[in-house]
Amino acid sequence: MPAKIQPEHHNASSAGTMPGNRARNKLLREQQLLQLAQNILQQDGFAGLTMDRLTAASEVSKGTIYNHFCSKEDLITALSVDSLQRQLLLFHQVLALPGHSRERALALHYAYYRFSTAEPTLFLCLLSATTAAVVEKTSATRLAQRQALEQQLLSCCEQVINQAIADKALQLQAGRGIDQLTYLQWALAFGANALYGPSQQMGFFQGLEQQQLMLAGINLLLDGLDWTPLSGQFDYQQSWRRIAAALPQTQAAQ
Amino acid sequence: MPAKIQPEHHNASSAGTMPGNRARNKLLREQQLLQLAQNILQQDGFAGLTMDRLTAASEVSKGTIYNHFCSKEDLITALSVDSLQRQLLLFHQVLALPGHSRERALALHYAYYRFSTAEPTLFLCLLSATTAAVVEKTSATRLAQRQALEQQLLSCCEQVINQAIADKALQLQAGRGIDQLTYLQWALAFGANALYGPSQQMGFFQGLEQQQLMLAGINLLLDGLDWTPLSGQFDYQQSWRRIAAALPQTQAAQ
DNA sequence: TGATTATTATGACGATTCGTCAATTTAATC
DNA sequence: GATTAAATTGACGAATCGTCATAATAATCA
C-alpha cells in the first residue's frame, strides 16, 4: 500500500492573508465540536461516537465537520491532542508548587494519576490515538501537533530530573541517561493507571486502593535510584496529600 | 440500556450427549478460523480484519462463522483468549527452569516481554479486548474463559512470591499484600511493553534498548522490596540471557 | 453600492461492513 | 428408507463512513 497521505484540510495557520474573521470562527467551532464529541463519548462510549451523531448534535452539516476532521480517526486524534493539552496544563500547575526535586517528580506522577481518573474517557482516547489504525487515517498536521505536545510533556519530566541532578539529590549512574529514567517512571505510571483505571481494564486488580499503591511503587523506584530524600527520611504521603489539595478539585471521577 | 446479554452459540461443552463427532469438528474449525483471523490481522492490521474477509479466507459461509463468534468483538476476545493461552504456556515454560525465587520472577518478566515483542498483534488484541466496546459485545462464556486464564496467570506470579517468602528471600512489610506486589510488577511490565512495544505506541521512547531498560526497572523495583539476592550481589544480566536462551527462539519479531 | 469571484456549507448518495434469517443441505434417529 | 434435528448458506436490511455536485455565503473589485 503506497502510504496514502491524508489531505490537509487547510487549518487556520495556512493561507496568509485571511481577514482573520473566518479563521477565528473556524477555531472556535472546532473547539465546540470537540466538546460535543466528548459529551457523546462520555455518554455513550466509543461505540456511540458517530459522525452522523456528531452532526446531529452540532448545528452544522456533515460536510462541514469533514472540513475540520478528515476522518473519524482524525477526530479521535484531535481529542487526544486536547487531552494532552489538559495534561500539560496539569503538569505546569503542579510544577508551580513548592518542594524539592523528588516532591516535584511525585507531583508529576500525581498529575498523571489525577488526569487518568478524572477523565477516563480522554485517557482511553490517548490510548486509541496511538493505534496504527488511527494514526494511518490522521492528518499530518494533527500528528505533528500531538508530537509537539508529547515533547513538551517529556520536557517537564526531564526538567525535574535535571533539577535533581543540579541539586545533588540524584546522581546518574554510568550508562543511564535522563531519557531512561523518564521512560521507567512513565512506564510505571502508565501501567498502573491503565491497569487499574478506565473501563476496568484488566479487571483483576480491583480491590486495591490505587493511590497508596502508586505511591509505594514510585517510592520503590525512586529509592532504588537513590533520589534523596529517601522515602524513609521524608513523609511523601504528606506531600501527596498536599499536592492533591493544591490542585483544583474535580468531582471525584465516580 | 438494559444490558443485552449476548447469545451463547452453544459451544462444545453444552448439550451432553452429542456423538462427539460434531463437537470435535466444531472445535477444530474454530481453531482454524482463529488462525486465519490472525493471519489477516498480521497482514493488514485491525482495519483489515473484516468478517467478510474472514469468510472469504475460510471455506465456510458467513452464517457459519457467526455460529462460532456472535460478533466481531467476540472474535477479538477469542483471539485474546488464544493469546492468554500462549502467554500461560510461556509462563509455565520459564517456571520450569531452575533458579532461585527472584530469578523466577525475572523469568516471568522475560516471558511477558518475549510475548509482547514476538506477537505484537496479539498483544494489541489483549489490549482491545479489555475495551468496554468489545466486552459489551462478547459472549458470557468467552468472557469467563478469559477471566479464568487471567486468574491462572496471576497464580503463577503469586506462586513465585509465595516461594520467595517461604525461602526467606522476601519479607512482606505490614499492610503490603501479595496482590500489591503482583500489581506493581505487572504495572511496570505492562507499561514498559506497551509504551515501547507494538505499533510504536507512544512514539517518543524509541532509541532505547528496551531489554536493558526493563531489566534495570525490574531490579530497581525488586531491590526496593529487599528481595534477595539484591542486584548488587548477583548477575541478573546473566540470568536474563540464560532464560532467553532456554526459551524456544522465535524468528525475531518483524 | 452592485457585480464578480472565492470560499464554505449542505445533505443526498455510493460504498462498505455488520449481523440476520428463511430456505436448504447435511447429519442423526427411528 | 422416512422422519426429525441441526447446521449451513448467501441474499438482504440497517448502520456508518466519506464524497461531491449544488447552493449559500463572504470577500473583492468596479
Coordinates of C-alpha atoms (C1' of nucleotides) in Angstrom, one line a residue:
Chain A
M1 CA 0.0 0.0 0.0
P2 CA 1.6 3.3 -1.1
A3 CA 1.1 5.2 2.1
K4 CA -1.8 7.5 1.1
I5 CA -1.2 10.9 2.6
Q6 CA -4.2 12.3 4.4
P7 CA -5.4 15.6 2.9
E8 CA -4.7 18.6 5.0
H9 CA -8.0 20.4 5.2
H10 CA -6.3 23.8 5.5
N11 CA -6.3 24.8 9.0
A12 CA -6.1 28.3 10.4
S13 CA -2.4 28.7 10.0
S14 CA -2.1 28.2 6.2
A15 CA -3.0 30.8 3.6
G16 CA -1.6 34.0 4.9
T17 CA -3.9 36.9 4.4
M18 CA -7.3 35.9 5.6
P19 CA -9.2 38.7 7.2
G20 CA -9.0 36.8 10.4
N21 CA -12.6 36.6 11.0
R22 CA -13.1 33.3 9.2
A23 CA -10.1 31.7 10.8
R24 CA -11.2 32.7 14.3
N25 CA -14.6 31.3 13.8
K26 CA -13.2 28.1 12.5
L27 CA -11.1 27.5 15.5
L28 CA -14.0 28.3 17.8
R29 CA -16.2 25.9 16.1
E30 CA -13.6 23.2 16.2
Q31 CA -13.5 23.6 20.0
Q32 CA -17.2 23.4 20.1
L33 CA -17.2 20.2 18.0
L34 CA -14.6 18.6 20.2
Q35 CA -16.6 19.4 23.3
L36 CA -19.7 17.9 21.7
A37 CA -17.7 14.8 20.7
Q38 CA -16.5 14.5 24.3
N39 CA -20.1 14.7 25.6
I40 CA -21.2 11.9 23.3
L41 CA -18.1 9.8 24.2
Q42 CA -18.8 10.2 28.0
Q43 CA -22.4 9.5 27.5
D44 CA -22.4 6.5 25.1
G45 CA -18.8 5.4 24.9
F46 CA -16.8 4.9 21.8
A47 CA -19.4 2.9 20.0
G48 CA -21.8 5.8 20.4
L49 CA -19.5 8.3 18.8
T50 CA -20.6 8.5 15.2
M51 CA -20.0 11.2 12.6
D52 CA -23.8 11.4 11.9
R53 CA -24.4 11.6 15.6
L54 CA -21.9 14.4 16.0
T55 CA -23.6 16.1 13.0
A56 CA -27.0 15.8 14.7
A57 CA -25.6 17.2 17.9
S58 CA -24.0 20.1 16.2
E59 CA -25.5 22.9 14.2
V60 CA -23.6 22.3 11.0
S61 CA -23.7 19.6 8.4
K62 CA -21.6 16.5 7.9
G63 CA -19.6 18.1 5.1
T64 CA -18.6 20.9 7.3
I65 CA -17.5 18.5 10.0
Y66 CA -15.4 16.7 7.5
N67 CA -13.9 20.1 6.7
H68 CA -12.4 20.1 10.2
F69 CA -11.6 16.4 10.6
C70 CA -10.6 14.5 7.6
S71 CA -11.8 11.2 9.1
K72 CA -13.3 9.8 12.2
E73 CA -9.8 8.8 13.3
D74 CA -8.7 12.4 12.8
L75 CA -11.3 13.4 15.2
I76 CA -10.1 10.9 17.7
T77 CA -6.6 12.3 17.4
A78 CA -7.9 15.8 17.8
L79 CA -9.5 14.7 21.1
S80 CA -6.2 13.2 22.1
V81 CA -4.4 16.5 21.4
D82 CA -7.0 18.2 23.5
S83 CA -6.2 15.7 26.3
L84 CA -2.5 16.3 26.1
Q85 CA -3.1 20.0 26.4
R86 CA -5.0 19.4 29.6
Q87 CA -2.4 17.1 30.8
L88 CA 0.3 19.7 30.1
L89 CA -1.7 22.2 32.0
L90 CA -1.8 19.9 35.0
F91 CA 1.9 19.4 34.7
H92 CA 2.5 23.1 34.8
Q93 CA 0.2 23.6 37.7
V94 CA 1.9 21.1 39.9
L95 CA 5.4 22.2 38.8
A96 CA 4.5 25.6 40.1
L97 CA 4.1 24.2 43.6
P98 CA 7.0 24.5 46.1
G99 CA 9.0 21.5 47.1
H100 CA 12.3 19.7 46.5
S101 CA 13.1 17.8 43.3
R102 CA 11.7 14.5 44.4
E103 CA 8.5 16.1 45.5
R104 CA 8.2 17.6 42.1
A105 CA 8.6 14.3 40.5
L106 CA 5.9 13.0 42.7
A107 CA 3.8 15.9 41.7
L108 CA 4.1 14.9 38.1
H109 CA 3.0 11.4 38.9
Y110 CA 0.1 12.8 40.8
A111 CA -0.9 15.0 37.9
Y112 CA -0.9 12.0 35.6
Y113 CA -2.9 9.9 38.0
R114 CA -5.3 12.7 38.5
F115 CA -5.9 13.1 34.8
S116 CA -6.4 9.4 34.2
T117 CA -9.0 9.1 36.9
A118 CA -10.8 12.4 36.4
E119 CA -11.0 12.0 32.6
P120 CA -11.1 8.3 32.0
T121 CA -12.7 8.8 28.6
L122 CA -9.9 11.0 27.4
F123 CA -7.3 8.7 28.8
L124 CA -8.8 6.0 26.6
C125 CA -8.7 8.4 23.7
L126 CA -5.0 8.8 24.2
L127 CA -4.5 5.1 24.0
S128 CA -6.5 4.6 20.9
A129 CA -4.9 7.5 19.2
T130 CA -1.6 5.6 19.3
T131 CA -3.1 2.7 17.4
A132 CA -1.9 2.1 13.9
A133 CA -5.4 2.1 12.6
V134 CA -6.0 5.6 13.9
V135 CA -2.6 7.0 13.0
E136 CA -2.9 5.9 9.4
K137 CA -6.0 8.0 8.9
T138 CA -5.0 11.1 10.8
S139 CA -3.8 14.2 9.0
A140 CA -0.1 15.1 9.2
T141 CA -0.6 18.4 10.9
R142 CA -2.6 16.9 13.7
L143 CA 0.1 14.2 14.2
A144 CA 2.6 16.9 14.4
Q145 CA 0.6 18.7 17.0
R146 CA 0.4 15.6 19.1
Q147 CA 4.1 15.0 18.8
A148 CA 4.9 18.6 19.9
L149 CA 2.7 18.2 22.9
E150 CA 4.3 14.9 23.8
Q151 CA 7.7 16.6 23.6
Q152 CA 6.6 19.3 26.0
L153 CA 5.3 16.7 28.5
L154 CA 8.7 14.9 28.3
S155 CA 10.4 18.2 28.8
C156 CA 8.6 18.7 32.1
C157 CA 9.9 15.4 33.3
E158 CA 13.4 16.0 32.2
Q159 CA 13.4 19.4 33.7
V160 CA 12.7 17.8 37.1
I161 CA 15.4 15.3 36.7
N162 CA 17.9 18.0 35.7
Q163 CA 16.9 20.0 38.7
A164 CA 17.5 16.9 40.9
I165 CA 21.0 16.4 39.4
A166 CA 21.8 20.1 39.9
D167 CA 20.6 19.9 43.5
K168 CA 22.8 16.8 44.0
A169 CA 19.7 15.0 45.1
L170 CA 20.2 12.5 42.3
Q171 CA 23.3 11.1 40.7
L172 CA 23.2 9.5 37.3
Q173 CA 25.0 6.2 37.1
A174 CA 27.1 5.4 34.2
G175 CA 25.2 4.4 31.1
R176 CA 21.9 5.6 32.5
G177 CA 20.5 8.6 30.8
I178 CA 17.8 11.0 31.6
D179 CA 15.6 9.5 28.9
Q180 CA 15.9 6.1 30.6
L181 CA 14.8 7.5 34.0
T182 CA 11.9 9.2 32.3
Y183 CA 11.0 6.0 30.5
L184 CA 10.9 3.9 33.6
Q185 CA 8.8 6.3 35.6
W186 CA 6.5 6.8 32.7
A187 CA 6.1 3.1 32.2
L188 CA 5.2 2.6 35.8
A189 CA 2.7 5.4 35.8
F190 CA 1.2 4.4 32.6
G191 CA 0.9 0.8 33.5
A192 CA -0.5 1.5 36.9
N193 CA -3.1 3.9 35.6
A194 CA -4.0 1.8 32.6
L195 CA -4.3 -1.4 34.5
Y196 CA -6.5 0.0 37.2
G197 CA -8.0 2.8 35.5
P198 CA -10.6 3.5 32.9
S199 CA -13.2 0.9 31.8
Q200 CA -11.9 -1.6 34.3
Q201 CA -9.0 -2.6 32.1
M202 CA -7.6 -5.9 33.1
G203 CA -10.3 -6.4 35.6
F204 CA -8.3 -8.4 38.0
F205 CA -6.8 -5.7 40.2
Q206 CA -9.9 -4.2 41.6
G207 CA -9.9 -4.2 45.4
L208 CA -6.7 -2.3 45.9
E209 CA -6.5 1.4 47.0
Q210 CA -4.7 2.6 44.0
Q211 CA -3.3 5.8 45.4
Q212 CA -1.4 4.1 48.2
L213 CA -0.1 1.6 45.8
M214 CA 1.1 4.0 43.2
L215 CA 2.9 6.0 45.9
A216 CA 4.5 2.8 47.1
G217 CA 5.6 1.9 43.6
I218 CA 7.0 5.3 42.9
N219 CA 8.9 5.3 46.2
L220 CA 10.4 1.9 45.4
L221 CA 11.6 3.1 42.1
L222 CA 13.0 6.4 43.3
D223 CA 14.6 4.9 46.4
G224 CA 16.2 2.5 44.0
L225 CA 17.7 5.4 42.2
D226 CA 18.9 6.9 45.4
W227 CA 17.0 10.0 44.8
T228 CA 17.1 11.9 48.1
P229 CA 15.5 12.4 50.4
L230 CA 14.6 8.7 50.5
S231 CA 11.2 7.6 51.5
G232 CA 12.5 6.5 54.9
Q233 CA 13.6 10.1 55.6
F234 CA 10.6 12.0 54.4
D235 CA 6.9 11.8 54.6
Y236 CA 5.8 11.6 51.0
Q237 CA 2.3 10.7 51.9
Q238 CA 2.1 14.2 53.3
S239 CA 3.5 15.6 50.1
W240 CA 1.0 13.6 48.0
R241 CA -1.9 15.0 50.1
R242 CA -0.6 18.5 49.8
I243 CA -0.3 18.2 46.1
A244 CA -3.7 16.8 45.8
A245 CA -5.2 19.6 47.8
A246 CA -3.4 22.2 45.8
L247 CA -5.0 21.2 42.5
P248 CA -8.5 22.5 41.8
Q249 CA -10.6 19.6 42.8
T250 CA -12.6 17.7 40.3
Q251 CA -15.8 16.0 41.3
A252 CA -14.3 12.6 42.2
A253 CA -14.4 10.7 39.0
Q254 CA -17.0 8.1 40.1
Chain B
M1 CA -29.7 0.4 28.1
P2 CA -30.9 -2.9 29.7
A3 CA -27.6 -4.8 29.4
K4 CA -28.4 -7.0 26.4
I5 CA -27.0 -10.4 27.0
Q6 CA -25.0 -11.9 24.2
P7 CA -26.4 -15.2 22.8
E8 CA -24.4 -18.2 23.8
H9 CA -23.9 -20.0 20.5
H10 CA -23.8 -23.4 22.2
N11 CA -20.2 -24.4 22.3
A12 CA -18.8 -27.9 22.6
S13 CA -19.3 -28.2 26.3
S14 CA -23.1 -27.8 26.5
A15 CA -25.7 -30.4 25.5
G16 CA -24.4 -33.6 26.9
T17 CA -24.9 -36.5 24.6
M18 CA -23.6 -35.4 21.2
P19 CA -22.0 -38.2 19.4
G20 CA -18.8 -36.3 19.7
N21 CA -18.0 -36.1 16.1
R22 CA -19.8 -32.8 15.5
A23 CA -18.3 -31.2 18.6
R24 CA -14.8 -32.2 17.7
N25 CA -15.1 -30.8 14.3
K26 CA -16.5 -27.6 15.6
L27 CA -13.6 -27.0 17.9
L28 CA -11.2 -27.8 15.2
R29 CA -12.7 -25.4 12.8
E30 CA -12.8 -22.7 15.5
Q31 CA -9.0 -23.1 15.8
Q32 CA -8.6 -22.8 12.0
L33 CA -10.8 -19.7 11.9
L34 CA -8.7 -18.1 14.7
Q35 CA -5.6 -18.9 12.8
L36 CA -7.0 -17.3 9.6
A37 CA -8.0 -14.3 11.6
Q38 CA -4.5 -13.9 13.0
N39 CA -3.0 -14.1 9.5
I40 CA -5.3 -11.4 8.3
L41 CA -4.5 -9.3 11.4
Q42 CA -0.8 -9.6 10.9
Q43 CA -1.0 -8.9 7.2
D44 CA -3.4 -6.0 7.2
G45 CA -3.8 -4.8 10.7
F46 CA -7.0 -4.3 12.6
A47 CA -8.7 -2.3 9.9
G48 CA -8.2 -5.3 7.5
L49 CA -9.9 -7.7 9.7
T50 CA -13.4 -8.0 8.4
M51 CA -16.0 -10.7 8.8
D52 CA -16.5 -10.8 5.1
R53 CA -12.8 -11.1 4.6
L54 CA -12.5 -13.9 7.1
T55 CA -15.4 -15.6 5.3
A56 CA -13.6 -15.3 2.0
A57 CA -10.4 -16.7 3.5
S58 CA -12.2 -19.6 5.1
E59 CA -14.2 -22.3 3.4
V60 CA -17.4 -21.7 5.2
S61 CA -20.0 -19.1 4.9
K62 CA -20.6 -16.0 7.0
G63 CA -23.6 -17.5 8.8
T64 CA -21.4 -20.4 9.9
I65 CA -18.8 -18.0 11.2
Y66 CA -21.4 -16.2 13.2
N67 CA -22.2 -19.6 14.6
H68 CA -18.8 -19.6 16.3
F69 CA -18.5 -15.9 17.1
C70 CA -21.6 -14.0 18.0
S71 CA -20.0 -10.7 16.8
K72 CA -16.7 -9.3 15.5
E73 CA -15.9 -8.3 19.1
D74 CA -16.5 -11.9 20.2
L75 CA -13.9 -12.9 17.6
I76 CA -11.5 -10.4 19.1
T77 CA -12.0 -11.7 22.5
A78 CA -11.5 -15.2 21.2
L79 CA -8.1 -14.1 19.8
S80 CA -7.2 -12.6 23.2
V81 CA -8.1 -15.9 24.9
D82 CA -5.8 -17.6 22.5
S83 CA -3.1 -15.1 23.4
L84 CA -3.5 -15.7 27.0
Q85 CA -3.1 -19.4 26.5
R86 CA 0.2 -18.8 24.8
Q87 CA 1.3 -16.5 27.5
L88 CA 0.4 -19.0 30.1
L89 CA 2.4 -21.6 28.2
L90 CA 5.4 -19.3 28.3
F91 CA 4.9 -18.7 32.0
H92 CA 4.9 -22.4 32.6
Q93 CA 7.9 -22.9 30.5
V94 CA 10.0 -20.4 32.3
L95 CA 8.8 -21.5 35.7
A96 CA 10.2 -25.0 34.9
L97 CA 13.7 -23.5 34.6
P98 CA 16.0 -23.8 37.6
G99 CA 16.9 -20.8 39.7
H100 CA 16.1 -19.0 43.0
S101 CA 12.9 -17.1 43.6
R102 CA 14.0 -13.8 42.3
E103 CA 15.3 -15.4 39.1
R104 CA 11.9 -16.9 38.6
A105 CA 10.2 -13.6 39.0
L106 CA 12.6 -12.3 36.4
A107 CA 11.8 -15.2 34.2
L108 CA 8.1 -14.2 34.3
H109 CA 9.0 -10.7 33.3
Y110 CA 11.1 -12.1 30.5
A111 CA 8.2 -14.3 29.3
Y112 CA 5.9 -11.4 29.3
Y113 CA 8.4 -9.3 27.4
R114 CA 9.0 -12.1 24.9
F115 CA 5.4 -12.5 24.2
S116 CA 4.8 -8.8 23.7
T117 CA 7.6 -8.5 21.2
A118 CA 7.2 -11.8 19.4
E119 CA 3.5 -11.4 18.9
P120 CA 2.8 -7.7 18.8
T121 CA -0.5 -8.2 17.1
L122 CA -1.8 -10.4 19.8
F123 CA -0.5 -8.1 22.4
L124 CA -2.7 -5.4 20.9
C125 CA -5.6 -7.8 20.8
L126 CA -5.3 -8.3 24.5
L127 CA -5.5 -4.5 24.9
S128 CA -8.5 -4.0 22.7
A129 CA -10.2 -7.0 24.3
T130 CA -10.4 -5.1 27.6
T131 CA -12.2 -2.2 26.0
A132 CA -15.8 -1.6 27.0
A133 CA -16.9 -1.6 23.4
V134 CA -15.5 -5.1 22.9
V135 CA -16.6 -6.5 26.3
E136 CA -20.1 -5.4 25.8
K137 CA -20.5 -7.5 22.6
T138 CA -18.7 -10.6 23.8
S139 CA -20.5 -13.7 24.8
A140 CA -20.5 -14.6 28.5
T141 CA -18.8 -17.9 28.1
R142 CA -15.9 -16.3 26.3
L143 CA -15.5 -13.7 29.0
A144 CA -15.5 -16.4 31.6
Q145 CA -12.7 -18.2 29.7
R146 CA -10.6 -15.1 29.6
Q147 CA -11.1 -14.4 33.3
A148 CA -10.1 -18.0 34.1
L149 CA -6.9 -17.6 32.2
E150 CA -6.1 -14.3 33.8
Q151 CA -6.5 -15.9 37.1
Q152 CA -4.1 -18.6 36.2
L153 CA -1.5 -16.1 35.1
L154 CA -1.9 -14.3 38.3
S155 CA -1.5 -17.6 40.2
C156 CA 1.9 -18.1 38.5
C157 CA 3.0 -14.7 39.8
E158 CA 1.7 -15.3 43.3
Q159 CA 3.3 -18.7 43.4
V160 CA 6.7 -17.2 42.8
I161 CA 6.1 -14.6 45.5
N162 CA 5.0 -17.2 47.9
Q163 CA 8.1 -19.3 47.2
A164 CA 10.2 -16.2 47.9
I165 CA 8.5 -15.7 51.2
A166 CA 9.0 -19.4 52.1
D167 CA 12.6 -19.2 51.2
K168 CA 13.1 -16.0 53.3
A169 CA 14.3 -14.2 50.2
L170 CA 11.5 -11.7 50.7
Q171 CA 9.6 -10.4 53.6
L172 CA 6.2 -8.8 53.4
Q173 CA 6.0 -5.5 55.1
A174 CA 2.9 -4.7 57.1
G175 CA 0.0 -3.7 55.0
R176 CA 1.5 -4.9 51.8
G177 CA -0.1 -8.0 50.3
I178 CA 0.9 -10.4 47.6
D179 CA -1.6 -8.9 45.3
Q180 CA 0.0 -5.5 45.7
L181 CA 3.4 -6.8 44.8
T182 CA 1.9 -8.5 41.8
Y183 CA 0.1 -5.4 40.8
L184 CA 3.2 -3.2 40.9
Q185 CA 5.3 -5.6 38.9
W186 CA 2.6 -6.2 36.4
A187 CA 2.1 -2.5 36.0
L188 CA 5.7 -1.9 35.3
A189 CA 5.9 -4.8 32.8
F190 CA 2.7 -3.8 31.1
G191 CA 3.7 -0.2 30.9
A192 CA 7.2 -0.8 29.6
N193 CA 6.0 -3.2 27.0
A194 CA 3.0 -1.2 25.9
L195 CA 5.0 2.1 25.7
Y196 CA 7.8 0.7 23.7
G197 CA 6.2 -2.2 22.0
P198 CA 3.7 -2.9 19.3
S199 CA 2.7 -0.3 16.8
Q200 CA 5.2 2.3 18.2
Q201 CA 2.7 3.1 20.9
M202 CA 3.7 6.5 22.4
G203 CA 6.3 7.0 19.8
F204 CA 8.6 9.1 22.0
F205 CA 10.7 6.4 23.5
Q206 CA 12.3 4.8 20.5
G207 CA 16.1 4.9 20.7
L208 CA 16.5 2.9 23.9
E209 CA 17.5 -0.7 24.2
Q210 CA 14.4 -2.0 25.8
Q211 CA 15.7 -5.1 27.3
Q212 CA 18.5 -3.5 29.4
L213 CA 16.0 -0.9 30.5
M214 CA 13.4 -3.4 31.6
L215 CA 15.9 -5.3 33.5
A216 CA 17.1 -2.1 35.2
G217 CA 13.5 -1.2 36.1
I218 CA 12.8 -4.6 37.5
N219 CA 15.9 -4.6 39.5
L220 CA 15.1 -1.2 41.0
L221 CA 11.7 -2.4 42.0
L222 CA 12.8 -5.7 43.4
D223 CA 15.8 -4.2 45.2
G224 CA 13.4 -1.7 46.7
L225 CA 11.5 -4.7 48.1
D226 CA 14.6 -6.2 49.5
W227 CA 14.1 -9.3 47.5
T228 CA 17.4 -11.1 47.9
P229 CA 19.8 -11.6 46.3
L230 CA 19.9 -7.9 45.5
S231 CA 21.1 -6.9 42.1
G232 CA 24.4 -5.8 43.6
Q233 CA 25.1 -9.3 44.8
F234 CA 24.0 -11.3 41.7
D235 CA 24.4 -11.1 38.0
Y236 CA 20.9 -10.8 36.7
Q237 CA 22.0 -10.0 33.2
Q238 CA 23.4 -13.5 33.1
S239 CA 20.1 -14.9 34.3
W240 CA 18.2 -12.9 31.7
R241 CA 20.4 -14.2 29.0
R242 CA 20.1 -17.8 30.3
I243 CA 16.3 -17.6 30.4
A244 CA 16.2 -16.1 26.9
A245 CA 18.4 -18.9 25.6
A246 CA 16.2 -21.5 27.3
L247 CA 13.0 -20.5 25.5
P248 CA 12.4 -21.8 22.0
Q249 CA 13.5 -18.9 19.9
T250 CA 11.1 -17.1 17.7
Q251 CA 12.1 -15.5 14.5
A252 CA 12.8 -12.0 15.8
A253 CA 9.5 -10.2 15.7
Q254 CA 9.3 -8.4 12.3
Chain C
dT1 C1' -23.4 50.1 -3.9
dG2 C1' -23.8 46.2 -7.2
dA3 C1' -21.3 42.6 -9.8
dT4 C1' -17.9 39.0 -9.8
dT5 C1' -15.2 35.7 -7.7
dA6 C1' -13.5 32.7 -3.9
dT7 C1' -14.6 30.2 -0.1
dT8 C1' -17.6 27.4 2.8
dA9 C1' -21.8 24.7 3.7
dT10 C1' -25.2 21.3 2.6
dG11 C1' -27.3 16.7 2.5
dA12 C1' -28.3 13.2 -0.8
dC13 C1' -25.7 9.4 -2.4
dG14 C1' -22.4 5.3 -3.3
dA15 C1' -19.6 2.1 -0.9
dT16 C1' -18.5 -0.9 2.9
dT17 C1' -19.5 -3.7 6.7
dC18 C1' -22.1 -5.8 10.3
dG19 C1' -25.4 -9.1 11.6
dT20 C1' -29.9 -11.8 10.4
dC21 C1' -33.0 -15.3 8.7
dA22 C1' -35.9 -18.0 5.6
dA23 C1' -34.7 -21.7 2.8
dT24 C1' -31.7 -25.5 2.0
dT25 C1' -28.5 -29.1 2.8
dT26 C1' -26.5 -32.3 5.9
dA27 C1' -26.4 -35.5 9.8
dA28 C1' -28.7 -38.3 13.4
dT29 C1' -32.5 -41.3 14.8
dC30 C1' -36.3 -44.4 14.4
Chain D
dG1 C1' -35.8 -45.5 4.0
dA2 C1' -38.6 -42.0 6.4
dT3 C1' -38.6 -38.5 9.9
dT4 C1' -36.7 -35.3 12.7
dA5 C1' -33.0 -32.3 14.4
dA6 C1' -29.1 -29.5 13.5
dA7 C1' -26.0 -26.9 10.7
dT8 C1' -25.1 -24.2 6.5
dT9 C1' -25.8 -20.8 3.1
dG10 C1' -25.9 -16.2 0.9
dA11 C1' -29.1 -12.6 -0.2
dC12 C1' -30.7 -8.9 2.4
dG13 C1' -31.7 -4.8 5.7
dA14 C1' -29.5 -1.5 8.6
dA15 C1' -25.9 1.5 10.0
dT16 C1' -22.0 4.1 9.1
dC17 C1' -18.2 6.3 6.6
dG18 C1' -16.7 9.6 3.4
dT19 C1' -17.7 12.3 -1.2
dC20 C1' -19.3 15.6 -4.3
dA21 C1' -22.3 18.4 -7.2
dT22 C1' -25.0 22.2 -5.9
dA23 C1' -26.3 26.1 -3.1
dA24 C1' -25.3 29.7 0.1
dT25 C1' -22.2 33.0 2.0
dA26 C1' -18.4 36.0 2.3
dA27 C1' -14.6 38.7 0.1
dT28 C1' -13.1 41.7 -3.6
dC29 C1' -13.5 44.8 -7.2
dA30 C1' -15.6 48.3 -10.5

